[in-house]
Structures are given as C-alpha cells and as structure tokens.
Amino acid sequence: MSLIQWPGDLLIGHSAVDDDHRHLVEIINKLAEAHAAGRQSGLIGEILSELADYTAAHFEREERFMERVRYPGIDEHRLNHSQLIGSLSRIIYDFEMGRPVDQPLLDFLRHWLTDHIMRFDKRLAAYTVDQIPTEAEGEALPDPAVA
C-alpha cells in the first residue's frame, strides 16, 4: 500500500502542476517502499536526493508562475517553500549522519506534501482559475522534464 494515495484530494486542476505533484507523491511512495523493504543504504540516500532536487525544481517553476500572475499570496507561499526545502535539507543531513528513515519521518513527508498542496497550492489555483492558459495557449509552468 502506498503512503500517499494519488490523486485523492490533491488535484488542483492544472495539468503541469498536478503532474509535478504526482511525481512528488511517487518519490515519497518509493521512499516508503524502500523503507518497508528494509533498505537503509544508498538507495534511500538516492531517493532523498531525488526528492530534494525535484521539490526545488517544482518550487522554482511554481514561484515563476506566481510572479507572472502577480499572485498576492506569493510571499507566504515562498516562505512555506523555503521552510520545506530547509526541512528536506535537515532530513538529508540527518540521514547522512546515520539517522535511519523511519515511520515518523515518512509521516512527516506525507504531511508536508499534502498540507502544502491543500493549503497553499489550492489557494493559488483558485486565484488563477481564469489566468491559467489552456494547453492550446501554452502551459503556465515549464515542462518538468525540461526545466
């Protein structure tokens, strides 16, 4: 069973953002599966690095979009991004110092992702409902595979 079910309530209604979120869910679920299989070595470190890298790239794309649409909640949203990046950095540091990935850590990761989407990204989506270009007009966020 996956740690986070996709999509659940996590869809915000914009395909590029939802694709990014789906990929973040996949990475966290992959980490949970590695933990459940008893792997605490290099694979866990690789997955944590992938999570940090993809999260940072996603947040950068999202912040460029917020600037473009002049989102009034950008400062609070950016602060939450910064806090999440800081948390991921501490998790990776602690892992490198010998702290194993455990269930409380996995629960924390599930909570920060779902909470961020539900509290911050859904507000952004509501604000931009009339400002997000359709696929035919061009995408609001760069393709995650290219960015």
GROMACS .gro file of C-alpha atoms in nm:
model
  147
    1MET     CA    1   0.000   0.000   0.000
    2SER     CA    2   0.124   0.348  -0.085
    3LEU     CA    3   0.198   0.607   0.181
    4ILE     CA    4   0.010   0.872  -0.022
    5GLN     CA    5  -0.281   0.790  -0.249
    6TRP     CA    6  -0.292   0.977  -0.580
    7PRO     CA    7  -0.491   1.175  -0.663
    8GLY     CA    8  -0.721   1.177  -0.366
    9ASP     CA    9  -0.791   1.542  -0.282
   10LEU     CA   10  -0.456   1.656  -0.421
   11LEU     CA   11  -0.558   1.762  -0.772
   12ILE     CA   12  -0.558   2.138  -0.821
   13GLY     CA   13  -0.683   2.135  -1.179
   14HIS     CA   14  -0.374   2.239  -1.375
   15SER     CA   15  -0.204   1.955  -1.556
   16ALA     CA   16   0.159   2.076  -1.525
   17VAL     CA   17   0.128   2.138  -1.151
   18ASP     CA   18  -0.069   1.818  -1.096
   19ASP     CA   19   0.197   1.624  -1.290
   20ASP     CA   20   0.466   1.768  -1.063
   21HIS     CA   21   0.265   1.679  -0.755
   22ARG     CA   22   0.201   1.327  -0.885
   23HIS     CA   23   0.574   1.280  -0.934
   24LEU     CA   24   0.648   1.405  -0.581
   25VAL     CA   25   0.392   1.154  -0.448
   26GLU     CA   26   0.565   0.880  -0.647
   27ILE     CA   27   0.904   0.971  -0.499
   28ILE     CA   28   0.772   0.972  -0.141
   29ASN     CA   29   0.595   0.640  -0.203
   30LYS     CA   30   0.917   0.498  -0.345
   31LEU     CA   31   1.095   0.606  -0.026
   32ALA     CA   32   0.826   0.437   0.186
   33GLU     CA   33   0.860   0.118  -0.019
   34ALA     CA   34   1.238   0.117   0.023
   35HIS     CA   35   1.193   0.167   0.398
   36ALA     CA   36   0.937  -0.116   0.417
   37ALA     CA   37   1.181  -0.344   0.233
   38GLY     CA   38   1.446  -0.269   0.495
   39ARG     CA   39   1.678  -0.075   0.268
   40GLN     CA   40   1.865   0.194   0.461
   41SER     CA   41   2.171   0.230   0.243
   42GLY     CA   42   2.248   0.406  -0.081
   43LEU     CA   43   1.903   0.361  -0.231
   44ILE     CA   44   1.740   0.564   0.047
   45GLY     CA   45   2.000   0.839   0.001
   46GLU     CA   46   1.939   0.845  -0.373
   47ILE     CA   47   1.563   0.873  -0.323
   48LEU     CA   48   1.604   1.153  -0.068
   49SER     CA   49   1.829   1.342  -0.312
   50GLU     CA   50   1.577   1.290  -0.592
   51LEU     CA   51   1.301   1.423  -0.365
   52ALA     CA   52   1.503   1.732  -0.271
   53ASP     CA   53   1.607   1.805  -0.630
   54TYR     CA   54   1.259   1.761  -0.776
   55THR     CA   55   1.098   1.960  -0.496
   56ALA     CA   56   1.338   2.251  -0.551
   57ALA     CA   57   1.276   2.247  -0.928
   58HIS     CA   58   0.899   2.231  -0.877
   59PHE     CA   59   0.903   2.520  -0.629
   60GLU     CA   60   1.114   2.728  -0.868
   61ARG     CA   61   0.865   2.670  -1.151
   62GLU     CA   62   0.573   2.747  -0.923
   63GLU     CA   63   0.732   3.070  -0.798
   64ARG     CA   64   0.799   3.191  -1.153
   65PHE     CA   65   0.435   3.127  -1.232
   66MET     CA   66   0.319   3.315  -0.919
   67GLU     CA   67   0.533   3.612  -1.025
   68ARG     CA   68   0.385   3.602  -1.374
   69VAL     CA   69   0.026   3.611  -1.249
   70ARG     CA   70   0.112   3.861  -0.971
   71TYR     CA   71  -0.023   3.627  -0.705
   72PRO     CA   72  -0.093   3.832  -0.389
   73GLY     CA   73  -0.006   3.539  -0.159
   74ILE     CA   74   0.339   3.490  -0.310
   75ASP     CA   75   0.539   3.592  -0.002
   76GLU     CA   76   0.364   3.346   0.230
   77HIS     CA   77   0.381   3.074  -0.036
   78ARG     CA   78   0.754   3.135  -0.091
   79LEU     CA   79   0.815   3.123   0.284
   80ASN     CA   80   0.645   2.784   0.300
   81HIS     CA   81   0.859   2.663   0.010
   82SER     CA   82   1.171   2.781   0.191
   83GLN     CA   83   1.067   2.604   0.511
   84LEU     CA   84   1.002   2.281   0.323
   85ILE     CA   85   1.339   2.297   0.146
   86GLY     CA   86   1.504   2.356   0.485
   87SER     CA   87   1.324   2.054   0.630
   88LEU     CA   88   1.438   1.835   0.340
   89SER     CA   89   1.796   1.957   0.383
   90ARG     CA   90   1.786   1.865   0.754
   91ILE     CA   91   1.637   1.524   0.675
   92ILE     CA   92   1.914   1.451   0.427
   93TYR     CA   93   2.183   1.575   0.666
   94ASP     CA   94   2.041   1.363   0.949
   95PHE     CA   95   2.029   1.060   0.719
   96GLU     CA   96   2.390   1.116   0.615
   97MET     CA   97   2.483   1.138   0.985
   98GLY     CA   98   2.328   0.797   1.046
   99ARG     CA   99   1.963   0.861   1.132
  100PRO     CA  100   1.756   0.595   0.960
  101VAL     CA  101   1.441   0.670   0.768
  102ASP     CA  102   1.158   0.565   0.999
  103GLN     CA  103   0.779   0.583   1.004
  104PRO     CA  104   0.763   0.923   1.182
  105LEU     CA  105   0.985   1.069   0.909
  106LEU     CA  106   0.767   0.920   0.636
  107ASP     CA  107   0.457   1.055   0.810
  108PHE     CA  108   0.621   1.399   0.822
  109LEU     CA  109   0.693   1.388   0.446
  110ARG     CA  110   0.337   1.280   0.371
  111HIS     CA  111   0.203   1.560   0.586
  112TRP     CA  112   0.421   1.838   0.444
  113LEU     CA  113   0.337   1.749   0.084
  114THR     CA  114  -0.036   1.705   0.133
  115ASP     CA  115  -0.062   2.005   0.365
  116HIS     CA  116   0.127   2.229   0.121
  117ILE     CA  117  -0.093   2.127  -0.171
  118MET     CA  118  -0.417   2.161   0.026
  119ARG     CA  119  -0.332   2.491   0.200
  120PHE     CA  120  -0.113   2.677  -0.048
  121ASP     CA  121  -0.143   2.533  -0.398
  122LYS     CA  122  -0.522   2.510  -0.393
  123ARG     CA  123  -0.539   2.881  -0.299
  124LEU     CA  124  -0.305   2.961  -0.587
  125ALA     CA  125  -0.521   2.753  -0.822
  126ALA     CA  126  -0.837   2.931  -0.705
  127TYR     CA  127  -0.674   3.270  -0.767
  128THR     CA  128  -0.553   3.174  -1.113
  129VAL     CA  129  -0.859   2.988  -1.234
  130ASP     CA  130  -0.912   3.249  -1.507
  131GLN     CA  131  -0.543   3.318  -1.561
  132ILE     CA  132  -0.406   2.972  -1.635
  133PRO     CA  133  -0.358   2.930  -2.010
  134THR     CA  134  -0.511   2.625  -2.168
  135GLU     CA  135  -0.289   2.363  -2.326
  136ALA     CA  136  -0.354   2.523  -2.666
  137GLU     CA  137  -0.242   2.866  -2.543
  138GLY     CA  138   0.076   2.734  -2.384
  139GLU     CA  139   0.142   2.596  -2.042
  140ALA     CA  140   0.171   2.812  -1.732
  141LEU     CA  141   0.461   2.615  -1.587
  142PRO     CA  142   0.755   2.482  -1.787
  143ASP     CA  143   0.751   2.111  -1.856
  144PRO     CA  144   0.913   1.943  -1.553
  145ALA     CA  145   1.120   1.718  -1.780
  146VAL     CA  146   1.276   2.021  -1.948
  147ALA     CA  147   1.306   2.275  -1.666
   0.00000   0.00000   0.00000
